[in-house]
Amino acid sequence: MLAGQGLEILAERYQDEVVGQVRSSSQVPDGDGWTELPDLISFVECHVLEAATRALYGPHLVGLNPTIAADFWNFNRRVKSMFMGVPKWMNPLAVRARNKMTDNIKRWQRYNAANCNIDDIPEEVEWEPFYGSKYTRVRQQLLTKRGIMNESARAAENLAFVWATNANSVPAACWFLLETLHDPSLYKRVQESLQGARITDTDKSLAFDMTKLTNDTLLQSIFAEILRLRVAALVVREPTVDHFSLPGGWYIKQHETISMSTRTELMDPNVWNAGNAASPHPLDKFWAERFIVYPDDPRSGPLKEPKRRLKPAPSKDGKSTNEGSFSLDGCTWHWVPFGGGRQLCPGRHFAKREILLTSAIFLSTFEIELMVDKLPGPDKGIYGFGTMPPKGKVPCRIRRRRE
Ligand code: HEM
């Protein structure tokens, strides 16, 4: 349900929700005047969380809990201490933040139980206001079938899913915005790509063609580079056989926990193209073009040692072109921000749409000027949990674009 038709319906709804959210934002008034925001990141975070929650869970989870965006990001900041197993009595703020979120979710569960019989909703319905997406609805039915009847257990599972939907994609969208806004020439090229993906013959105030947006060469390369540079997820596995062997003479006992950091692969100097002496692009620095292959440039593309080169595609008049194309060829076991194998992130297609749409909508609705000379680094305190968000606040000036 996070692929195929269900995915496209969900992405369209997400798009409409984010557009509605930013258009009606009271933080940025109409008119030519600039408004100073103390932090662009929290501005994006709060708007996107509400929009994503409405798209996936329907309008009532936000409607019944007007502070849900602030509650969620407060909870997210404290996830790590709970994951580390710090006892409750030593960690009261984290426990309170978690309980605030599960209380919000229980309110929604009770409201739905009182107002809608989930089993009366026809199976083919992809979205309705009580449970939102079919994905959310079917999960509620499965939880009950699998004996997870307890209200608190269901609220915990729903919170885990709200976390999976937002905690990685939203910081990634923030990085996309920051890197683009920070570099005037990149900004110009991104705006051209967005213009090319915009739907003009529509009644909607702002809409993007999802296929064009998600297939654009530059936008995809920025997306892949942001995840390569900013994701540090710990992928956890347990061998099902004894004496599981790994290269280097390591053996792992059955049922022993293995924890692998995606960062090892995503930053491996033996794998990735880091430019050359004349034009270096170190792996710890953002390079918008890292994932673009130019047919007549053997040094282009993501890999240090390209596995294969695309032949220049002939243009319509028969001449060959050197147009770049996005490529993850040969990167399967190296570009692993979404993990891998059977447990590979099921939300990865939605995440791509979420990140590109969020960036596209914010860049098309607002003019934004960062009020910092240097971009912040990643918050390594979040290492292991997915996308590391920017560390610290990013003040900016913002105003609405004229139609
Ligand atoms: C940039 C965004 C995202 C990143 C970097 C990310 C990363 C990951 C990683 C590393 C895993 C563990 C994979 C493994 O163990 O091999 C995972 C699992 C998961 N992700 Fe994502 N994710 C993102 C967005 C999303 C979104 C948008 C959703 C939901 C719509 C989602 C839902 C899930 C779920 C449900 C799992 C658990 C899968 C399982 O255990 O079978 N993720 N994700």
Short mmCIF file of C-alpha atoms and ligand atoms in Angstrom, two decimals:
data_model
loop_
_atom_site.label_atom_id
_atom_site.label_comp_id
_atom_site.label_asym_id
_atom_site.label_seq_id
_atom_site.Cartn_x
_atom_site.Cartn_y
_atom_site.Cartn_z
CA MET A 1 0.00 0.00 0.00
CA LEU A 2 3.05 2.27 0.00
CA ALA A 3 3.65 1.43 -3.66
CA GLY A 4 1.65 1.50 -6.91
CA GLN A 5 -1.75 3.18 -6.97
CA GLY A 6 -1.98 3.60 -3.18
CA LEU A 7 1.32 5.48 -3.18
CA GLU A 8 0.25 7.90 -5.92
CA ILE A 9 -3.06 8.66 -4.19
CA LEU A 10 -1.24 9.27 -0.92
CA ALA A 11 1.38 11.49 -2.55
CA GLU A 12 -1.30 13.61 -4.28
CA ARG A 13 -3.07 14.05 -0.98
CA TYR A 14 0.18 14.97 0.73
CA GLN A 15 0.82 17.56 -1.98
CA ASP A 16 -2.62 19.15 -1.51
CA GLU A 17 -2.22 19.17 2.27
CA VAL A 18 1.20 20.87 2.21
CA VAL A 19 0.02 23.46 -0.32
CA GLY A 20 -3.06 24.20 1.85
CA GLN A 21 -0.90 24.38 4.94
CA VAL A 22 1.68 26.85 3.59
CA ARG A 23 -0.89 28.97 1.77
CA SER A 24 -2.81 29.51 5.01
CA SER A 25 0.24 29.90 7.26
CA SER A 26 -0.34 32.88 9.54
CA GLN A 27 3.40 33.15 10.20
CA VAL A 28 4.03 34.72 6.79
CA PRO A 29 1.55 37.51 6.00
CA ASP A 30 0.53 38.52 2.46
CA GLY A 31 2.25 41.52 0.92
CA ASP A 32 5.76 42.53 -0.15
CA GLY A 33 7.25 42.93 3.32
CA TRP A 34 9.77 40.43 4.68
CA THR A 35 9.12 38.53 7.91
CA GLU A 36 12.04 37.35 10.01
CA LEU A 37 11.73 33.80 11.31
CA PRO A 38 14.00 32.70 14.17
CA ASP A 39 14.32 29.20 12.68
CA LEU A 40 13.48 27.98 9.18
CA ILE A 41 13.77 24.35 10.32
CA SER A 42 11.04 24.48 12.96
CA PHE A 43 8.81 26.44 10.52
CA VAL A 44 9.12 23.61 7.96
CA GLU A 45 8.92 20.84 10.58
CA CYS A 46 5.63 21.99 12.07
CA HIS A 47 3.87 22.60 8.75
CA VAL A 48 5.00 19.33 7.23
CA LEU A 49 4.16 17.19 10.25
CA GLU A 50 0.57 18.42 10.22
CA ALA A 51 0.24 17.92 6.47
CA ALA A 52 1.76 14.42 6.49
CA THR A 53 -0.40 13.41 9.45
CA ARG A 54 -3.57 14.60 7.70
CA ALA A 55 -2.59 12.72 4.53
CA LEU A 56 -1.84 9.42 6.31
CA TYR A 57 -4.20 9.53 9.30
CA GLY A 58 -7.01 11.82 8.11
CA PRO A 59 -7.87 15.23 9.55
CA HIS A 60 -9.02 14.21 13.06
CA LEU A 61 -5.64 13.31 14.58
CA VAL A 62 -4.51 16.92 14.04
CA GLY A 63 -7.98 18.40 14.65
CA LEU A 64 -8.33 16.73 18.06
CA ASN A 65 -4.76 17.63 19.04
CA PRO A 66 -3.85 21.15 17.93
CA THR A 67 -0.38 20.98 19.56
CA ILE A 68 0.56 17.69 17.89
CA ALA A 69 3.36 19.15 15.74
CA ALA A 70 5.19 20.71 18.70
CA ASP A 71 4.49 17.59 20.80
CA PHE A 72 5.95 15.33 18.12
CA TRP A 73 9.21 17.23 17.61
CA ASN A 74 9.64 17.50 21.36
CA PHE A 75 9.21 13.71 21.60
CA ASN A 76 11.61 13.16 18.69
CA ARG A 77 14.39 15.09 20.43
CA ARG A 78 14.13 12.67 23.35
CA VAL A 79 13.78 9.36 21.50
CA LYS A 80 17.45 8.50 21.87
CA SER A 81 17.49 8.47 25.66
CA MET A 82 14.54 6.08 25.71
CA PHE A 83 16.17 3.87 23.10
CA MET A 84 19.32 3.72 25.25
CA GLY A 85 17.21 2.27 28.05
CA VAL A 86 17.70 5.13 30.53
CA PRO A 87 15.36 4.23 33.44
CA LYS A 88 12.09 6.16 33.64
CA TRP A 89 12.92 7.86 36.93
CA MET A 90 16.12 9.29 35.42
CA ASN A 91 14.40 10.36 32.25
CA PRO A 92 11.11 12.05 33.24
CA LEU A 93 11.04 14.65 30.42
CA ALA A 94 11.36 11.99 27.73
CA VAL A 95 8.67 9.84 29.33
CA ARG A 96 6.36 12.85 29.61
CA ALA A 97 6.96 13.76 25.94
CA ARG A 98 6.24 10.18 24.85
CA ASN A 99 3.07 9.99 26.99
CA LYS A 100 1.83 13.30 25.57
CA MET A 101 2.09 11.81 22.07
CA THR A 102 0.46 8.48 22.97
CA ASP A 103 -2.36 10.42 24.73
CA ASN A 104 -2.91 12.41 21.52
CA ILE A 105 -3.13 9.18 19.57
CA LYS A 106 -5.45 7.50 22.08
CA ARG A 107 -7.82 10.50 21.78
CA TRP A 108 -7.95 9.86 18.03
CA GLN A 109 -8.41 6.08 18.47
CA ARG A 110 -11.34 6.66 20.87
CA TYR A 111 -12.94 9.28 18.63
CA ASN A 112 -12.78 6.91 15.67
CA ALA A 113 -14.12 3.96 17.66
CA ALA A 114 -17.09 6.08 18.80
CA ASN A 115 -17.89 7.57 15.39
CA CYS A 116 -17.05 4.96 12.77
CA ASN A 117 -17.22 1.19 12.43
CA ILE A 118 -13.97 0.37 10.69
CA ASP A 119 -15.34 -2.88 9.26
CA ASP A 120 -18.14 -0.96 7.45
CA ILE A 121 -15.61 0.88 5.27
CA PRO A 122 -15.49 -0.89 1.87
CA GLU A 123 -12.12 -2.52 1.23
CA GLU A 124 -11.50 -0.64 -2.01
CA VAL A 125 -11.70 2.81 -0.37
CA GLU A 126 -8.20 4.31 -0.59
CA TRP A 127 -8.80 7.27 1.71
CA GLU A 128 -11.57 8.40 4.08
CA PRO A 129 -11.57 10.97 6.90
CA PHE A 130 -11.55 8.68 9.96
CA TYR A 131 -8.45 6.57 9.34
CA GLY A 132 -7.02 8.52 6.42
CA SER A 133 -5.07 6.21 4.10
CA LYS A 134 -5.97 2.59 3.48
CA TYR A 135 -2.50 1.74 4.81
CA THR A 136 -3.37 3.19 8.23
CA ARG A 137 -6.81 1.57 8.26
CA VAL A 138 -5.63 -1.90 7.34
CA ARG A 139 -2.90 -1.71 9.98
CA GLN A 140 -5.51 -0.96 12.68
CA GLN A 141 -7.47 -4.04 11.57
CA LEU A 142 -4.34 -6.21 11.54
CA LEU A 143 -3.35 -5.08 15.04
CA THR A 144 -6.71 -6.16 16.39
CA LYS A 145 -6.58 -9.47 14.48
CA ARG A 146 -3.12 -10.18 15.84
CA GLY A 147 -4.43 -9.74 19.36
CA ILE A 148 -2.99 -6.27 20.00
CA MET A 149 -6.27 -5.11 21.53
CA ASN A 150 -4.82 -2.99 24.27
CA GLU A 151 -5.34 0.71 23.64
CA SER A 152 -1.86 1.67 24.83
CA ALA A 153 -0.12 -0.94 22.68
CA ARG A 154 -1.99 0.27 19.61
CA ALA A 155 -1.17 3.89 20.42
CA ALA A 156 2.52 2.95 20.75
CA GLU A 157 2.48 1.23 17.36
CA ASN A 158 0.72 4.19 15.76
CA LEU A 159 3.28 6.54 17.28
CA ALA A 160 6.08 4.42 15.82
CA PHE A 161 4.52 4.84 12.41
CA VAL A 162 4.03 8.62 12.78
CA TRP A 163 7.73 8.67 13.73
CA ALA A 164 8.79 6.57 10.71
CA THR A 165 6.83 8.87 8.38
CA ASN A 166 8.28 12.13 9.62
CA ALA A 167 11.49 11.79 11.62
CA ASN A 168 13.69 11.07 8.57
CA SER A 169 11.92 12.67 5.62
CA VAL A 170 11.31 16.08 7.18
CA PRO A 171 14.95 16.77 8.16
CA ALA A 172 15.98 15.53 4.69
CA ALA A 173 13.60 18.06 3.10
CA CYS A 174 15.10 20.75 5.37
CA TRP A 175 18.61 19.88 4.09
CA PHE A 176 17.34 20.02 0.52
CA LEU A 177 16.03 23.54 1.16
CA LEU A 178 19.16 24.71 3.00
CA GLU A 179 21.64 23.48 0.37
CA THR A 180 19.55 24.99 -2.43
CA LEU A 181 18.99 28.34 -0.75
CA HIS A 182 22.65 28.60 0.19
CA ASP A 183 23.97 28.34 -3.38
CA PRO A 184 22.56 30.95 -5.83
CA SER A 185 23.55 29.04 -8.98
CA LEU A 186 22.03 25.79 -7.69
CA TYR A 187 18.94 27.71 -6.61
CA LYS A 188 18.48 28.97 -10.17
CA ARG A 189 18.82 25.46 -11.64
CA VAL A 190 16.45 23.96 -9.08
CA GLN A 191 13.85 26.64 -9.87
CA GLU A 192 14.13 25.73 -13.58
CA SER A 193 13.58 22.06 -12.77
CA LEU A 194 10.57 22.92 -10.60
CA GLN A 195 9.14 25.12 -13.33
CA GLY A 196 9.45 22.18 -15.74
CA ALA A 197 7.49 19.92 -13.36
CA ARG A 198 4.75 22.42 -12.61
CA ILE A 199 1.18 21.75 -13.78
CA THR A 200 -0.26 24.95 -15.18
CA ASP A 201 -3.63 23.86 -16.61
CA THR A 202 -5.24 23.14 -13.26
CA ASP A 203 -7.70 24.83 -10.90
CA LYS A 204 -5.30 24.18 -8.04
CA SER A 205 -3.26 27.14 -6.83
CA LEU A 206 -0.04 25.11 -7.01
CA ALA A 207 0.54 21.58 -8.29
CA PHE A 208 3.45 19.49 -9.54
CA ASP A 209 3.46 16.58 -11.93
CA MET A 210 4.72 13.78 -9.71
CA THR A 211 6.33 11.82 -12.56
CA LYS A 212 8.27 14.83 -13.83
CA LEU A 213 9.29 15.86 -10.33
CA THR A 214 10.55 12.44 -9.29
CA ASN A 215 12.33 11.81 -12.61
CA ASP A 216 14.13 15.13 -12.88
CA THR A 217 17.90 14.56 -13.11
CA LEU A 218 19.07 17.38 -10.85
CA LEU A 219 16.35 16.98 -8.20
CA GLN A 220 17.03 13.24 -7.95
CA SER A 221 20.76 13.80 -7.63
CA ILE A 222 20.24 16.31 -4.81
CA PHE A 223 17.86 13.86 -3.10
CA ALA A 224 20.36 10.98 -3.34
CA GLU A 225 23.26 13.16 -2.17
CA ILE A 226 21.33 14.53 0.83
CA LEU A 227 20.54 11.00 2.00
CA ARG A 228 24.11 9.82 1.34
CA LEU A 229 25.51 12.71 3.37
CA ARG A 230 22.97 13.05 6.19
CA VAL A 231 21.59 9.58 6.97
CA ALA A 232 23.18 7.48 9.72
CA ALA A 233 20.83 4.60 10.51
CA LEU A 234 21.70 1.57 12.56
CA VAL A 235 20.38 -1.49 10.78
CA VAL A 236 19.76 -4.24 13.29
CA ARG A 237 19.76 -7.94 12.46
CA GLU A 238 20.03 -11.30 14.22
CA PRO A 239 21.53 -14.39 12.53
CA THR A 240 19.08 -17.27 12.28
CA VAL A 241 21.93 -19.77 11.91
CA ASP A 242 24.85 -20.39 14.23
CA HIS A 243 28.33 -19.28 13.26
CA PHE A 244 27.16 -16.79 10.67
CA SER A 245 30.31 -15.69 8.89
CA LEU A 246 31.26 -12.21 7.77
CA PRO A 247 34.28 -11.15 5.66
CA GLY A 248 37.41 -10.53 7.72
CA GLY A 249 37.18 -13.70 9.77
CA TRP A 250 34.21 -12.68 11.91
CA TYR A 251 31.66 -15.18 13.13
CA ILE A 252 28.39 -14.24 14.81
CA LYS A 253 26.52 -16.57 17.13
CA GLN A 254 22.89 -17.39 16.47
CA HIS A 255 20.46 -14.80 17.97
CA GLU A 256 23.26 -12.37 18.79
CA THR A 257 22.36 -8.82 17.78
CA ILE A 258 24.32 -7.26 14.92
CA SER A 259 24.09 -3.53 14.48
CA MET A 260 25.44 -2.02 11.26
CA SER A 261 25.75 1.68 10.52
CA THR A 262 24.65 2.76 7.04
CA ARG A 263 27.18 5.58 7.37
CA THR A 264 30.12 3.21 6.82
CA GLU A 265 28.92 2.56 3.28
CA LEU A 266 27.50 6.01 2.59
CA MET A 267 30.86 7.69 3.34
CA ASP A 268 33.22 5.00 2.04
CA PRO A 269 36.13 6.70 0.18
CA ASN A 270 36.78 3.49 -1.74
CA VAL A 271 33.30 3.62 -3.24
CA TRP A 272 32.21 7.18 -3.97
CA ASN A 273 33.39 9.67 -6.54
CA ALA A 274 35.07 12.53 -4.67
CA GLY A 275 36.07 14.56 -7.75
CA ASN A 276 39.71 15.08 -8.68
CA ALA A 277 42.61 17.36 -7.80
CA ALA A 278 41.35 20.13 -10.09
CA SER A 279 37.79 19.88 -8.85
CA PRO A 280 37.62 18.10 -5.48
CA HIS A 281 34.28 17.14 -3.92
CA PRO A 282 35.09 15.61 -0.51
CA LEU A 283 32.57 13.07 0.72
CA ASP A 284 31.73 15.07 3.84
CA LYS A 285 30.64 18.03 1.67
CA PHE A 286 27.42 18.33 -0.31
CA TRP A 287 27.83 18.02 -4.10
CA ALA A 288 24.56 18.41 -6.03
CA GLU A 289 25.98 16.66 -9.12
CA ARG A 290 27.47 13.58 -7.48
CA PHE A 291 24.78 11.28 -8.89
CA ILE A 292 24.75 12.68 -12.43
CA VAL A 293 26.47 10.82 -15.26
CA TYR A 294 27.59 12.75 -18.35
CA PRO A 295 28.23 10.34 -21.22
CA ASP A 296 31.37 12.10 -22.46
CA ASP A 297 32.87 12.63 -18.99
CA PRO A 298 34.32 9.37 -17.65
CA ARG A 299 34.95 11.00 -14.27
CA SER A 300 31.30 11.89 -13.69
CA GLY A 301 28.75 9.78 -11.79
CA PRO A 302 28.50 8.50 -8.24
CA LEU A 303 31.17 5.81 -8.22
CA LYS A 304 34.90 6.22 -7.86
CA GLU A 305 35.38 3.43 -10.35
CA PRO A 306 32.40 3.50 -12.65
CA LYS A 307 31.12 0.02 -13.37
CA ARG A 308 29.77 1.01 -16.75
CA ARG A 309 29.21 4.14 -18.75
CA LEU A 310 26.05 5.02 -20.58
CA LYS A 311 26.58 5.65 -24.27
CA PRO A 312 25.62 9.18 -25.32
CA ALA A 313 21.98 9.06 -26.37
CA PRO A 314 21.46 10.34 -29.92
CA SER A 315 19.24 13.39 -30.07
CA LYS A 316 16.26 13.68 -32.43
CA ASP A 317 18.45 15.10 -35.20
CA GLY A 318 20.79 12.12 -34.89
CA LYS A 319 23.64 14.01 -33.20
CA SER A 320 24.83 12.64 -29.90
CA THR A 321 24.11 14.68 -26.77
CA ASN A 322 26.00 15.01 -23.55
CA GLU A 323 22.93 15.47 -21.44
CA GLY A 324 23.45 14.26 -17.89
CA SER A 325 21.25 11.59 -16.36
CA PHE A 326 20.65 10.54 -12.77
CA SER A 327 22.28 7.23 -11.92
CA LEU A 328 22.42 4.81 -9.01
CA ASP A 329 23.93 2.12 -11.25
CA GLY A 330 26.27 -0.10 -9.27
CA CYS A 331 25.27 1.58 -5.98
CA THR A 332 22.82 -1.05 -4.67
CA TRP A 333 25.00 -2.22 -1.78
CA HIS A 334 26.52 1.21 -1.10
CA TRP A 335 23.63 3.69 -1.29
CA VAL A 336 21.81 2.22 1.69
CA PRO A 337 19.98 5.07 3.51
CA PHE A 338 16.85 2.90 3.49
CA GLY A 339 18.60 -0.24 4.80
CA GLY A 340 18.46 -3.37 2.68
CA GLY A 341 17.15 -6.88 2.14
CA ARG A 342 13.79 -8.05 3.46
CA GLN A 343 13.55 -5.26 6.01
CA LEU A 344 14.26 -2.49 3.43
CA CYS A 345 12.27 0.63 4.33
CA PRO A 346 8.76 0.22 2.86
CA GLY A 347 8.25 4.00 2.95
CA ARG A 348 11.15 4.82 0.60
CA HIS A 349 8.97 5.70 -2.41
CA PHE A 350 6.73 7.91 -0.32
CA ALA A 351 9.81 9.46 1.32
CA LYS A 352 11.17 10.52 -2.08
CA ARG A 353 7.86 12.17 -2.96
CA GLU A 354 7.58 13.74 0.49
CA ILE A 355 11.08 15.27 0.28
CA LEU A 356 10.81 16.54 -3.30
CA LEU A 357 7.26 17.86 -2.90
CA THR A 358 8.04 19.64 0.37
CA SER A 359 11.07 21.35 -1.15
CA ALA A 360 9.19 22.20 -4.34
CA ILE A 361 6.21 23.68 -2.51
CA PHE A 362 8.25 25.79 -0.08
CA LEU A 363 10.56 27.09 -2.83
CA SER A 364 7.60 27.94 -5.08
CA THR A 365 5.45 29.57 -2.41
CA PHE A 366 8.05 31.65 -0.61
CA GLU A 367 11.13 33.72 -1.27
CA ILE A 368 13.52 32.77 1.51
CA GLU A 369 16.85 34.38 2.41
CA LEU A 370 19.00 32.59 4.94
CA MET A 371 20.45 34.88 7.62
CA VAL A 372 23.54 32.73 8.15
CA ASP A 373 26.82 32.76 6.21
CA LYS A 374 27.60 29.13 6.87
CA LEU A 375 25.17 26.24 7.01
CA PRO A 376 25.02 24.31 10.28
CA GLY A 377 26.48 20.82 10.48
CA PRO A 378 24.42 17.70 11.23
CA ASP A 379 23.27 16.98 14.76
CA LYS A 380 25.35 13.89 15.49
CA GLY A 381 23.37 13.39 18.70
CA ILE A 382 20.79 11.77 16.38
CA TYR A 383 23.39 9.36 14.92
CA GLY A 384 21.85 5.95 14.39
CA PHE A 385 18.25 7.07 14.02
CA GLY A 386 18.23 7.98 10.31
CA THR A 387 18.53 11.51 8.93
CA MET A 388 20.64 13.70 11.21
CA PRO A 389 18.89 17.11 11.26
CA PRO A 390 20.74 20.44 11.06
CA LYS A 391 22.27 21.28 14.45
CA GLY A 392 21.03 24.60 15.75
CA LYS A 393 18.62 27.20 14.45
CA VAL A 394 18.69 28.72 10.99
CA PRO A 395 17.20 32.24 11.06
CA CYS A 396 15.83 33.56 7.76
CA ARG A 397 13.81 36.32 6.06
CA ILE A 398 10.76 35.11 4.21
CA ARG A 399 7.94 36.54 2.09
CA ARG A 400 5.31 35.17 -0.22
CA ARG A 401 6.05 35.07 -3.92
CA ARG A 402 3.79 37.13 -6.12
CA GLU A 403 1.50 34.94 -8.24
C1 HEM B 1 14.44 9.78 4.31
C2 HEM B 1 13.45 9.05 4.80
C3 HEM B 1 13.59 7.68 5.37
C4 HEM B 1 14.72 6.97 5.73
C5 HEM B 1 16.18 7.42 5.62
C6 HEM B 1 14.28 5.69 6.25
C7 HEM B 1 15.13 4.69 6.68
C8 HEM B 1 14.72 3.47 7.16
C9 HEM B 1 15.61 2.41 7.59
C10 HEM B 1 17.14 2.48 7.57
C11 HEM B 1 14.85 1.37 8.01
C12 HEM B 1 15.35 0.01 8.55
C13 HEM B 1 15.62 -0.86 7.36
C14 HEM B 1 16.36 -2.13 7.68
O1 HEM B 1 16.32 -2.61 8.82
O2 HEM B 1 16.99 -2.67 6.74
C15 HEM B 1 13.45 1.77 7.86
C16 HEM B 1 12.37 0.99 8.20
C17 HEM B 1 11.06 1.40 8.11
N1 HEM B 1 10.58 2.57 7.53
FE1 HEM B 1 11.73 4.06 6.76
N2 HEM B 1 12.90 5.64 6.19
C18 HEM B 1 12.44 6.83 5.67
C19 HEM B 1 11.11 7.17 5.45
C20 HEM B 1 10.02 6.40 5.76
C21 HEM B 1 8.66 6.77 5.51
C22 HEM B 1 8.19 8.05 4.83
C23 HEM B 1 7.88 5.76 5.99
C24 HEM B 1 6.37 5.59 5.96
C25 HEM B 1 5.59 6.14 5.07
C26 HEM B 1 8.76 4.75 6.54
C27 HEM B 1 8.37 3.56 7.13
C28 HEM B 1 9.21 2.59 7.61
C29 HEM B 1 8.76 1.37 8.28
C30 HEM B 1 7.32 0.99 8.57
C31 HEM B 1 9.92 0.62 8.59
C32 HEM B 1 10.00 -0.76 9.29
C33 HEM B 1 10.09 -1.84 8.24
C34 HEM B 1 10.24 -3.25 8.82
O3 HEM B 1 10.75 -3.40 9.93
O4 HEM B 1 9.88 -4.17 8.11
N3 HEM B 1 10.07 5.17 6.39
N4 HEM B 1 13.40 3.04 7.32
#
